Short mmCIF file of C-alpha atoms in Angstrom, two decimals:
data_model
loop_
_atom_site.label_atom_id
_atom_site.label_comp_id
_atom_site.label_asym_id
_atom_site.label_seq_id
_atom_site.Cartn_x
_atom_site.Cartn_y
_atom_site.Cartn_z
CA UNK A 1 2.13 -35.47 5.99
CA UNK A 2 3.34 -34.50 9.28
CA UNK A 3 6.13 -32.48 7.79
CA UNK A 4 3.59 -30.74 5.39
CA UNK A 5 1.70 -29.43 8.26
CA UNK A 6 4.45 -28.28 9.84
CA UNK A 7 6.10 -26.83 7.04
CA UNK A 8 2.52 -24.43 6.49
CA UNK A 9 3.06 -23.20 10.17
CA UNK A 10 5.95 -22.24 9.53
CA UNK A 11 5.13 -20.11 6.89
CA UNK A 12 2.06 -19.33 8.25
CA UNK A 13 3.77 -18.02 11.56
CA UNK A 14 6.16 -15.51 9.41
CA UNK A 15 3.56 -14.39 7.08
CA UNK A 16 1.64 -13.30 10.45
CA UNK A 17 4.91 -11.61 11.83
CA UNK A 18 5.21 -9.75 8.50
CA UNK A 19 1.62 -8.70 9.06
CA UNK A 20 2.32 -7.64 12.51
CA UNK A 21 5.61 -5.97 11.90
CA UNK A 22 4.18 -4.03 8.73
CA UNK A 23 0.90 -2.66 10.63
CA UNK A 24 3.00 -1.42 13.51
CA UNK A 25 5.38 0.54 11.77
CA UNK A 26 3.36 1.45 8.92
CA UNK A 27 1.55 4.95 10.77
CA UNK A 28 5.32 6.27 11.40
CA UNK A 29 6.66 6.13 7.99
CA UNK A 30 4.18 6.23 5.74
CA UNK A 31 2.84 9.37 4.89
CA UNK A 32 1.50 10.81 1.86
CA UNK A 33 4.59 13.21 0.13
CA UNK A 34 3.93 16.60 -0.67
CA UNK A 35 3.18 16.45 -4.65
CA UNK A 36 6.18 18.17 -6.34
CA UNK A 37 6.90 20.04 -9.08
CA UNK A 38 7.70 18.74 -12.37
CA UNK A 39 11.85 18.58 -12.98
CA UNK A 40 13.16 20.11 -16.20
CA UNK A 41 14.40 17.43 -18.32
CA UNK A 42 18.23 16.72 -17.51
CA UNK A 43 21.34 15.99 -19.62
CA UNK A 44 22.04 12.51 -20.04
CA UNK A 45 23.04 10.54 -16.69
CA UNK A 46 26.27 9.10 -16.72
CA UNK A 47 25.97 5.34 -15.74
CA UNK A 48 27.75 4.00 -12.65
CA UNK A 49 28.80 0.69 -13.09
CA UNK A 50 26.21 -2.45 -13.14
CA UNK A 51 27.05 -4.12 -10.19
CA UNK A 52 27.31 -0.39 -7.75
CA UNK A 53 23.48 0.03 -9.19
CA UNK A 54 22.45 -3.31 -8.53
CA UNK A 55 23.80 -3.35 -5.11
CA UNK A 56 21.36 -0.17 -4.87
CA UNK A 57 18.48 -1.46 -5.63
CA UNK A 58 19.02 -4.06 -2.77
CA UNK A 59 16.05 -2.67 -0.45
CA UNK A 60 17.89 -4.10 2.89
CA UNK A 61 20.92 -2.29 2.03
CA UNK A 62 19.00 1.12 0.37
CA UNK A 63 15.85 1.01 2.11
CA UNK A 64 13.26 3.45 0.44
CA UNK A 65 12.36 6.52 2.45
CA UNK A 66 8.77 6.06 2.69
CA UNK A 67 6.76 3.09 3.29
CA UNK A 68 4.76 1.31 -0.01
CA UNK A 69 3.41 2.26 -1.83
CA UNK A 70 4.56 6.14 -1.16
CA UNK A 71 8.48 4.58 -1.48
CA UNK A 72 9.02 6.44 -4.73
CA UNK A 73 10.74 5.44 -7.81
CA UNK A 74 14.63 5.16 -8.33
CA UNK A 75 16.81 6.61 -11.30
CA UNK A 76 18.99 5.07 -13.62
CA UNK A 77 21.48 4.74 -11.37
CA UNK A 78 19.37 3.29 -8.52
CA UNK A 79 18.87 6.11 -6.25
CA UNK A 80 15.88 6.89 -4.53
CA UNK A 81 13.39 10.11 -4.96
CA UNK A 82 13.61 9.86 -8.67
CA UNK A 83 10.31 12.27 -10.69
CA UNK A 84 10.24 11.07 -13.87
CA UNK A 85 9.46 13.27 -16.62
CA UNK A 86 6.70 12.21 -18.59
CA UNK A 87 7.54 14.31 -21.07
CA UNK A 88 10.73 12.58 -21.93
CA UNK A 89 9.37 9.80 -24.20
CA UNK A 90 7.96 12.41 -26.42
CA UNK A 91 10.29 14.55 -26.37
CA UNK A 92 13.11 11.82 -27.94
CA UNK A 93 10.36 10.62 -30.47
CA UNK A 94 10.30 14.61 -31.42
CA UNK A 95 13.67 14.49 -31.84
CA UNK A 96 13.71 11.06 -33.96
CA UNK A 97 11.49 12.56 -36.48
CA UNK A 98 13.01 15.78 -37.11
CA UNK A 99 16.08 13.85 -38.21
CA UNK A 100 14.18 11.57 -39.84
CA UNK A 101 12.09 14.17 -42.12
CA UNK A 102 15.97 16.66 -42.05
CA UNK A 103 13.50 19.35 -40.37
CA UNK A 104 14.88 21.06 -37.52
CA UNK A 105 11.85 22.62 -36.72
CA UNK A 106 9.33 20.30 -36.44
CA UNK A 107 6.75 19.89 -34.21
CA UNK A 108 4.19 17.35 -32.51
CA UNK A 109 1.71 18.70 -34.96
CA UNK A 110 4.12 18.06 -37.67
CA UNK A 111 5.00 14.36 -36.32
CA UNK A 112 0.98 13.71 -36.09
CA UNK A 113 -0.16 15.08 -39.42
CA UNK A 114 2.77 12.52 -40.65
CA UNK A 115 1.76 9.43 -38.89
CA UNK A 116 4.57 9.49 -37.37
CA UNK A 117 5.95 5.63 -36.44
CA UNK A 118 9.57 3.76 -36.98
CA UNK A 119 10.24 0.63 -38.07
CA UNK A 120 13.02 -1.84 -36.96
CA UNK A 121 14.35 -4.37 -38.98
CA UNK A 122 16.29 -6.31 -36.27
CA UNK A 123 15.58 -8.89 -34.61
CA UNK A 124 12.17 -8.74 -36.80
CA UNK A 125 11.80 -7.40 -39.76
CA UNK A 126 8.96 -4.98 -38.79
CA UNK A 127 8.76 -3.31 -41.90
CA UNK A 128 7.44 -6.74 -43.75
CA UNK A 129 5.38 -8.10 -41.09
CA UNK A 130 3.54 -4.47 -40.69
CA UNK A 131 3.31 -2.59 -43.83
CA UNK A 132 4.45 -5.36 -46.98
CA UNK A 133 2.11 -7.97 -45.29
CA UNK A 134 -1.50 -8.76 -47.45
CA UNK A 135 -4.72 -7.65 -45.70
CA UNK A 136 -5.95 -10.30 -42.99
CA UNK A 137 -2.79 -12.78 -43.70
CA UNK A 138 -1.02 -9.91 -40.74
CA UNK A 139 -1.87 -10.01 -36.92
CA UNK A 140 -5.13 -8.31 -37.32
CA UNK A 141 -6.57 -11.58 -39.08
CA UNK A 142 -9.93 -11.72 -39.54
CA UNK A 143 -10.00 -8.53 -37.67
CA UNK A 144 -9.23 -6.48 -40.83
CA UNK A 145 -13.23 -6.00 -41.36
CA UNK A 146 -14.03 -3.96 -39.21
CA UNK A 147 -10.81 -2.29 -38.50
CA UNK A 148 -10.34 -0.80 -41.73
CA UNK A 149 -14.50 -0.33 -42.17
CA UNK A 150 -15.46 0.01 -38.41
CA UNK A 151 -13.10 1.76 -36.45
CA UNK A 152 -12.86 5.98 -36.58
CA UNK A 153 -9.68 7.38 -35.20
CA UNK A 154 -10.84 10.99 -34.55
CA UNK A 155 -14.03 10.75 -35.32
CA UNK A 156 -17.61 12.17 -33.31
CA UNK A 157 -19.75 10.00 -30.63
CA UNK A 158 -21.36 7.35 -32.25
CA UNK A 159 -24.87 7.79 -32.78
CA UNK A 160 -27.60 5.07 -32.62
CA UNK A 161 -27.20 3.39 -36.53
CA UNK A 162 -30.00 2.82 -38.96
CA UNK A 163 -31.47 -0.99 -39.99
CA UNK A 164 -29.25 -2.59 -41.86
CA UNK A 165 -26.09 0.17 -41.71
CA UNK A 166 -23.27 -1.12 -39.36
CA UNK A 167 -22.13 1.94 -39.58
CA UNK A 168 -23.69 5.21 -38.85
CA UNK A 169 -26.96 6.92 -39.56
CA UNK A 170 -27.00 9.55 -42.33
CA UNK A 171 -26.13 12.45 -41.19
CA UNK A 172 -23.57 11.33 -38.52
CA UNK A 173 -20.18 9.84 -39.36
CA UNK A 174 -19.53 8.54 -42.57
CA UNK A 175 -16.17 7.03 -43.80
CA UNK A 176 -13.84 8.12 -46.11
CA UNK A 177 -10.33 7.31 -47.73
CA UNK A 178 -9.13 9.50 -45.10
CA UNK A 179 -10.14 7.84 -42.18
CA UNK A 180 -8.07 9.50 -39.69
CA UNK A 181 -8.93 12.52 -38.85
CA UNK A 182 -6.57 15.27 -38.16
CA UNK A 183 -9.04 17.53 -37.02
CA UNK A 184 -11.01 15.54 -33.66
CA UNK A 185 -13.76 17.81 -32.66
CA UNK A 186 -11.99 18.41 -29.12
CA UNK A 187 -9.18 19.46 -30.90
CA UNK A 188 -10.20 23.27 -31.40
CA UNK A 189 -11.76 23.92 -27.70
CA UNK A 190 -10.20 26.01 -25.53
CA UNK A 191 -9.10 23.42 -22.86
CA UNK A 192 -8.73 19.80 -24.68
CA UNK A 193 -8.59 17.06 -22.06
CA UNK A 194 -5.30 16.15 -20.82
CA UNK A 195 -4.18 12.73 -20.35
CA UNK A 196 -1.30 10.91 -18.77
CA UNK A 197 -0.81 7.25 -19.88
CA UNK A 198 0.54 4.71 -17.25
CA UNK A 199 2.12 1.52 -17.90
CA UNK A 200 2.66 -1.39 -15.96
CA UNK A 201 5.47 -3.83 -17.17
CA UNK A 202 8.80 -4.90 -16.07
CA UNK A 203 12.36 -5.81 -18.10
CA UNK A 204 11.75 -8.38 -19.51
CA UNK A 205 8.91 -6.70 -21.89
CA UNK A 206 10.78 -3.85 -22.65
CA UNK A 207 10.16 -4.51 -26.43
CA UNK A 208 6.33 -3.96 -25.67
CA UNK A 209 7.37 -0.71 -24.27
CA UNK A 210 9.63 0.25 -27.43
CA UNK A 211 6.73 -0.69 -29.38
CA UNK A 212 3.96 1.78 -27.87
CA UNK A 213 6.69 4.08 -27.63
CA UNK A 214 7.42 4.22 -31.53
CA UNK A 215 3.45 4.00 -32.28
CA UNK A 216 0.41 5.13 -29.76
CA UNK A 217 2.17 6.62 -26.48
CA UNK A 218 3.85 9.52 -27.81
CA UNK A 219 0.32 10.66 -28.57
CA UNK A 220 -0.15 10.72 -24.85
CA UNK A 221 0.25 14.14 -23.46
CA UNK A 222 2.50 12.83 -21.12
CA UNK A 223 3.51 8.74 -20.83
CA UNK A 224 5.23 6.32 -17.71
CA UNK A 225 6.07 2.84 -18.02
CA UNK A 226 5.77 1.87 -14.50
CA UNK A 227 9.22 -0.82 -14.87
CA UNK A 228 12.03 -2.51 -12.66
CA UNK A 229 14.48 -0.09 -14.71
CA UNK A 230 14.89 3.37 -15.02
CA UNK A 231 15.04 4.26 -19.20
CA UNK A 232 13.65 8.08 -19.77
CA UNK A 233 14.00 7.53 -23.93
CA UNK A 234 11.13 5.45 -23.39
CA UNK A 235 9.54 6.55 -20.70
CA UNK A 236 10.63 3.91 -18.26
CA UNK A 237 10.54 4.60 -14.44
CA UNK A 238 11.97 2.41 -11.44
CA UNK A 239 9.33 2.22 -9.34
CA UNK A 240 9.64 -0.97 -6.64
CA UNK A 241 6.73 -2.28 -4.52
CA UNK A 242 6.30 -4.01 -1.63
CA UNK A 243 6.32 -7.77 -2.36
CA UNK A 244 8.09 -9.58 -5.15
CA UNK A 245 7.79 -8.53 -8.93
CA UNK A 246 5.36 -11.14 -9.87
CA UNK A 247 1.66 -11.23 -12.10
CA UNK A 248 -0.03 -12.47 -8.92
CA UNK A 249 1.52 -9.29 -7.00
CA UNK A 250 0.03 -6.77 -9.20
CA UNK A 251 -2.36 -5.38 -6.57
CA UNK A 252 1.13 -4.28 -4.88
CA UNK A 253 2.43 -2.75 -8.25
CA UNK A 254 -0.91 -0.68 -9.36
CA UNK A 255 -0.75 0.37 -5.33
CA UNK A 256 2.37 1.86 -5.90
CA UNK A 257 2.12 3.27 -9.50
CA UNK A 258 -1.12 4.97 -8.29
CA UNK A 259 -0.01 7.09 -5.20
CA UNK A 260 3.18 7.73 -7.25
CA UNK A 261 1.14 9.60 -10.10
CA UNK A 262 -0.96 11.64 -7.11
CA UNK A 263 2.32 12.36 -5.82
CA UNK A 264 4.00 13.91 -8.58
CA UNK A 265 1.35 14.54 -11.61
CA UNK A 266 -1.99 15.28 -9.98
CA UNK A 267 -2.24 19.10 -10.35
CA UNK A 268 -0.42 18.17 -13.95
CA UNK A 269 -2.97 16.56 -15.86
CA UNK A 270 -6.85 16.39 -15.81
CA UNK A 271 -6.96 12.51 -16.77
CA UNK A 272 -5.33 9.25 -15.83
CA UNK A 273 -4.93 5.70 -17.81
CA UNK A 274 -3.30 2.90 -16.53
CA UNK A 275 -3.18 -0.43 -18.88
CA UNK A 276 -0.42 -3.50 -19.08
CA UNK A 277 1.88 -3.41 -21.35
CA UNK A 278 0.12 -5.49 -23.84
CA UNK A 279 -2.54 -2.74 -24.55
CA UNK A 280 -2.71 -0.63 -27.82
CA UNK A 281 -4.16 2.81 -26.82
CA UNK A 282 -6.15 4.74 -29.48
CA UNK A 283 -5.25 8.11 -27.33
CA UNK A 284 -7.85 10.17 -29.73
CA UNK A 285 -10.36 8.65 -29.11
CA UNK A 286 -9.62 8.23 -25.43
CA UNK A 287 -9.69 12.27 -25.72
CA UNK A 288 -12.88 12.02 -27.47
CA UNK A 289 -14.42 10.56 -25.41
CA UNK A 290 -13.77 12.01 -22.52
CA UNK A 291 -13.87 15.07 -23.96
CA UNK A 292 -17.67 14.23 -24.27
CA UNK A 293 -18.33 13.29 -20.45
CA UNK A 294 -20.15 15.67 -18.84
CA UNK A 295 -17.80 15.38 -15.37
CA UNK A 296 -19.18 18.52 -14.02
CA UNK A 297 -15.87 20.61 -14.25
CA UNK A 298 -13.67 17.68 -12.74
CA UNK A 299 -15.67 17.67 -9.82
CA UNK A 300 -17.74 14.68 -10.43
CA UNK A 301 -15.32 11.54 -9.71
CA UNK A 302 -15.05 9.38 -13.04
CA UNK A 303 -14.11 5.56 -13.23
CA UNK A 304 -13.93 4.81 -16.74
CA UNK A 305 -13.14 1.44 -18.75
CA UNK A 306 -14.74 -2.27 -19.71
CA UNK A 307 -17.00 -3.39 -17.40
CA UNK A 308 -17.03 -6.71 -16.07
CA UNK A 309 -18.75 -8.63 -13.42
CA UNK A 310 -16.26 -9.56 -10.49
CA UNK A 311 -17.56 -11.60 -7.26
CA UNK A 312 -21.40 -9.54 -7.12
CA UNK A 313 -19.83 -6.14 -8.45
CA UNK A 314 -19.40 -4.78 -11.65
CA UNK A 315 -15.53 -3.58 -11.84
CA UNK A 316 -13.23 -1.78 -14.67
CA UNK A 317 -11.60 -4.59 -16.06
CA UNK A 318 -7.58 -4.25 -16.02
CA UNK A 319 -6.79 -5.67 -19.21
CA UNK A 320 -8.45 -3.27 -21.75
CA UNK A 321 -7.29 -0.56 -18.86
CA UNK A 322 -9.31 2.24 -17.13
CA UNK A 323 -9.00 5.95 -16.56
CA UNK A 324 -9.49 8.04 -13.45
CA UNK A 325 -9.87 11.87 -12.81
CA UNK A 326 -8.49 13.99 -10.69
CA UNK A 327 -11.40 13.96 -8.08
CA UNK A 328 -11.08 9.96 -8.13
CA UNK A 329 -7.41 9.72 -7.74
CA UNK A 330 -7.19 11.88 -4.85
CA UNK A 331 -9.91 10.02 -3.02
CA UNK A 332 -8.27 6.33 -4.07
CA UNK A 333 -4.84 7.45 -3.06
CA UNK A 334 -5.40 9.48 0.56
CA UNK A 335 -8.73 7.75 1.95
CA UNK A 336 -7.81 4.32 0.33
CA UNK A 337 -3.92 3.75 -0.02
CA UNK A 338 -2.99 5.57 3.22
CA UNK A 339 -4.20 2.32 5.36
CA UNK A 340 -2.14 -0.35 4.98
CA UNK A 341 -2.44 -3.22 2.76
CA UNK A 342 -0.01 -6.06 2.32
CA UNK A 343 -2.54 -8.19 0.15
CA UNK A 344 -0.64 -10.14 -2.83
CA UNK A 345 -3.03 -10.70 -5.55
CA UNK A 346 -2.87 -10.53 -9.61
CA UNK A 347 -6.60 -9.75 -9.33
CA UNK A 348 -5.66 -5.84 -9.20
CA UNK A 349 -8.38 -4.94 -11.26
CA UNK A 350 -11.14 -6.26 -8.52
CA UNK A 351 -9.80 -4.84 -5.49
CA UNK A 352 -9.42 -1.21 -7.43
CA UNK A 353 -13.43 -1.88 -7.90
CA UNK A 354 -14.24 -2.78 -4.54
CA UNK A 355 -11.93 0.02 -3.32
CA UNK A 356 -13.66 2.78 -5.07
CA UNK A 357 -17.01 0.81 -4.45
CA UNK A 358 -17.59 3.50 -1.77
CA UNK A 359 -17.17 6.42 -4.18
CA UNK A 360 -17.52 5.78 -7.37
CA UNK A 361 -18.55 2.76 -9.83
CA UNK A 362 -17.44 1.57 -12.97
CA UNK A 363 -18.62 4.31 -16.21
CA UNK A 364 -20.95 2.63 -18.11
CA UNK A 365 -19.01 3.44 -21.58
CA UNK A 366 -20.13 1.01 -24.22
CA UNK A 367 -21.75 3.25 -27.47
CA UNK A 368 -25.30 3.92 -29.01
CA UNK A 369 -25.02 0.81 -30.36
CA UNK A 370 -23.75 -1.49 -27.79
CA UNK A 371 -20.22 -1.47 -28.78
CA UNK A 372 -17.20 -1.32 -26.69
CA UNK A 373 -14.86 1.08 -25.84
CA UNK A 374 -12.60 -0.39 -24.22
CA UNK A 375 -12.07 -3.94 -25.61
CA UNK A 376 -10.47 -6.87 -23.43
CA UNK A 377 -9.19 -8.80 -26.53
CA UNK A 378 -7.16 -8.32 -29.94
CA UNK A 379 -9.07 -7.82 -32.91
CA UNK A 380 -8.64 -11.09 -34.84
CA UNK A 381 -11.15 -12.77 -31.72
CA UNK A 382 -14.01 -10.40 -32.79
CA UNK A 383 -13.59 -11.06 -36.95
CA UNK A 384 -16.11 -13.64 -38.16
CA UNK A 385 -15.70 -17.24 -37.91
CA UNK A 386 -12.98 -17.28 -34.87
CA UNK A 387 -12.85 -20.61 -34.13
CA UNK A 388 -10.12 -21.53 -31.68
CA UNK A 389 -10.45 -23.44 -28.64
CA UNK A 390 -10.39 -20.05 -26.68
CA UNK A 391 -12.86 -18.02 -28.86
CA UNK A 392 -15.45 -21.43 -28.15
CA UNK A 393 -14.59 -20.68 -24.61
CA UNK A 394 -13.61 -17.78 -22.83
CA UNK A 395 -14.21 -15.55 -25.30
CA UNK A 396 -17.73 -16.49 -25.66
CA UNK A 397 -18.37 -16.62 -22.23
CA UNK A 398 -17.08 -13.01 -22.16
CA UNK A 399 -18.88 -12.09 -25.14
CA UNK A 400 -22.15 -13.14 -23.63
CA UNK A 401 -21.58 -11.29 -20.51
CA UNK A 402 -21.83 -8.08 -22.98
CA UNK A 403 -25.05 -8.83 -24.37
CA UNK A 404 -26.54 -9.19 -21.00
CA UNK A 405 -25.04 -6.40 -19.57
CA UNK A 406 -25.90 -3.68 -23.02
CA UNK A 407 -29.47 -5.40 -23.47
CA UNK A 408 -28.53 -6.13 -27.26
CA UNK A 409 -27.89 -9.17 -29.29
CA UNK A 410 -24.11 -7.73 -30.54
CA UNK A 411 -21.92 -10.00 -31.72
CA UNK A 412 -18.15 -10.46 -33.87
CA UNK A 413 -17.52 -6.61 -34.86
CA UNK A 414 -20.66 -5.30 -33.99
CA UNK A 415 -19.16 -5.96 -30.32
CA UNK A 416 -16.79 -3.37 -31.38
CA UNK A 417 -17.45 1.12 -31.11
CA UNK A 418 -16.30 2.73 -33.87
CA UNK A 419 -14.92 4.94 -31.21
CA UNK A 420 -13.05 1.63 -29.95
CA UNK A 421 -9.95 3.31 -26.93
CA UNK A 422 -8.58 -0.15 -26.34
CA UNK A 423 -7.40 -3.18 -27.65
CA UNK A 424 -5.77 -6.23 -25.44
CA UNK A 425 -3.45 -9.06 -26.17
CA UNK A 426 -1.16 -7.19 -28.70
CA UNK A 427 1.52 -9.66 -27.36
CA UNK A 428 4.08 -8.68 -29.63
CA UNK A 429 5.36 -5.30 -31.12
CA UNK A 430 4.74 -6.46 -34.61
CA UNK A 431 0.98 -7.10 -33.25
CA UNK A 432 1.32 -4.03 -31.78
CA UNK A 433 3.08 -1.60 -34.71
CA UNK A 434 0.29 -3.76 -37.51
CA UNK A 435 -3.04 -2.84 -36.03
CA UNK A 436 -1.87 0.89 -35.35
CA UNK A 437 -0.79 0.86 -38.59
CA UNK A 438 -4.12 -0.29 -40.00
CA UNK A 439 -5.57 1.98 -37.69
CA UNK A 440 -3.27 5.22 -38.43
CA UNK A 441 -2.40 4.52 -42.05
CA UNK A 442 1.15 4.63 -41.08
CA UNK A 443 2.28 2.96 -43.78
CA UNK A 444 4.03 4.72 -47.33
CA UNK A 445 2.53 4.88 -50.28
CA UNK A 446 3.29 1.80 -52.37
CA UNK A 447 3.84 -0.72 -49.48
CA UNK A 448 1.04 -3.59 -49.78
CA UNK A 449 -0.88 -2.08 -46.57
CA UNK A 450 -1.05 1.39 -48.02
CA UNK A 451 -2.22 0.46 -50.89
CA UNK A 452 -4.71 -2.09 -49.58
CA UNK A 453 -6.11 0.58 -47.49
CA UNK A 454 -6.76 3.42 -50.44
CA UNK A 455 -8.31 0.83 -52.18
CA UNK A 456 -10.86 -0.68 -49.47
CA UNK A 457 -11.89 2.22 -47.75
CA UNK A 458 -14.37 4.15 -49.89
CA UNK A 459 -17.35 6.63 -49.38
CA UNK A 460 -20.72 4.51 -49.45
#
């Protein structure tokens, strides 16, 4: 017992001469870099070898030239003051499809209008599990309702829906073989809201980062996954924090990734999303939607994602993601991040709602209808008759928050916008690859998900 006690000062003692030590020195080196321009994309880095970079990344031997979280990210080769370009990503997807489709000239309209996504057949054989798999017997499970009869990728705001029509009124949206639509209305205006797409992951997950790679995040205007390695093909980025790379040190992380996208993409894009790795983005209707906000010319600050209620406040939740403006970044970053902060908590998505308490709160973004936008869970929870020990639980718990908080009775896919952003727990990147598939119509004519698809979705 004794030894217990003593053991906790011990620890206690150094956490409080960390504290001390990081306070006092924290004023004199960490200051807010100037924001830089974007670097032209660069040939191909020749690797040094493993064990020269790993001695690199050792922080007591290369210490970073700012404080956390304005340290900056590290290249491939572990050297400090690394921009990544968010282009990058894109750019080798671009590349992927011309050769795929033997067109030189191709373009990021061409690789949209084709639905553009690979397949890999190794270590999975992605190409069974997501396009030769039967409807609902896939990841989506009972989710397949109101994915394939919900869900519009493209499509207008949602409008309040008639008794006894889950969908929407006549007049507004109505479905059609061709759900997609390659025509979004922000898609013609003269200024179409731009968006970069943030990541947080680490190594270990890189196939989660492959996976939005080949499906959602090219769609991105510009995508970073905010890693422990440096990989530009897909859109990787070193970017250390202070603390150990752990889930309950993600405050630290988001810190970080946040004054590192002020730093170096501000003045580059108009909007901001930052999810985990295990999100599936629906970028056009992310664009949609905010497209639709009224933000006042991007000078009204905007907090936008699920709500949830956190210790008295009502927060952006971090797993469905959320998405800041311009006017909100700068204020987080240089009134909020510029005092120190050595808290280690996973909770990151609380403290970024108290710290914006001041300024902003949480968008209220659920639909006409009560649906939501941005949705915490994967699809097969909110198909009919989910009965796991978790869906009893949690998820009904959760689910009943929503009610409370939109004032209607919503429940299984009604829960869900037909404008739905987000979608959480896509654990895997045949999860991942399947319900953008079902989403996209990815799939080739003739494959048992194409097919499924032309048959189901009709005009009512």
């Amino acid at each position: 017992f004794a030894m217990n006690w003593f053991a906790l000062l011990i620890r206690t003692s150094n956490r409080l001469g960390d504290i001390h030590y990081y306070y006092a020195t924290y004023k004199q080196r960490n200051v807010i870099p100037d924001r830089e321009a974007l670097l032209s994309p660069s040939p191909d880095v020749v690797l040094d070898h493993p064990d020269e970079i790993a001695r690199r990344r050792n922080e007591s031997l290369f210490p970073p030239p700012r404080d956390h979280p304005f340290a900056g990210a590290r290249d491939v080769n572990g050297h400090w003051g690394y921009v990544a370009d968010p282009y990058s990503m894109r750019n080798h997807m671009l590349m992927w499809f011309r050769n795929d489709s033997e067109n030189a000239g191709a373009t990021l309209e061409d690789m949209r209008k084709a639905r553009f996504m690979p397949l890999k057949n190794y270590p999975e054989n992605e190409t069974q599990k997501v396009c030769e798999t039967s409807p609902g017997e896939g990841e989506e499970g009972t989710g397949w309702d109101f994915l394939i009869n919900k869900v519009v990728i493209g499509g207008p705001v949602p409008l309040p829906k008639s008794p006894g029509d889950r969908r929407e009124p006549p007049g507004g949206w109505q479905h059609g073989k061709n759900v997609t639509v390659d025509t979004p209305p922000y898609y013609n205006t003269p200024k179409p809201p731009k968006i970069l797409c943030g990541m947080y992951t680490y190594h270990k997950k890189r196939y989660l980062v492959q996976a939005a790679a080949h499906s959602w995040a090219w769609r991105c205007d510009g995508f970073l996954a905010f890693s422990d390695v440096t990989e530009p093909k897909i859109g990787a980025v070193d970017l250390p924090h202070y603390g150990k790379e752990t889930y309950g040190n993600m405050w630290q992380k988001v810190r970080s990734i946040w004054a590192y996208i002020y730093a170096n993409y501000y003045e580059h894009f108009d909007y901001f999303h930052l999810g985990g790795d295990d999100n599936l983005l629906i970028v056009e209707n992310l664009r949609n939607y905010l497209w639709s906000i009224d933000d006042e010319n991007g000078t009204k600050p905007l907090y936008v994602g699920g709500a949830w209620k956190t210790r008295g406040i009502i927060a952006c939740s971090g797993g469905s993601g959320y998405t800041l403006n311009r006017v909100t970044l700068k204020w987080l970053v240089t009134e909020k991040f510029a005092k120190p902060d050595i808290r280690m908590d996973s909770g990151e998505d609380r403290l970024m709602g108290f710290s914006l308490l001041p300024f902003v709160r949480c968008y209220d973004t659920h639909d006409a209808n009560g649906g939501k936008r941005y949705i915490g869970g994967p699809p097969k929870i909110y198909g009919p008759n989910c009965n796991t020990h978790a869906c009893k639980t949690f998820w009904s718990a959760s689910f009943q928050f929503w009610r409370d908080y939109v004032h209607k009775n919503v429940t299984g896919g009604d829960l869900i916008s037909s404008q739905a952003v987000t979608f959480h727990l896509l654990r895997n990147a045949v999860m991942m690859k399947r319900i953008h598939a079902i989403l996209h119509r990815t799939c080739p004519t003739g494959t048992v998900l194409a097919d499924a698809l032309e048959a189901e979705v009709k005009v009512d």
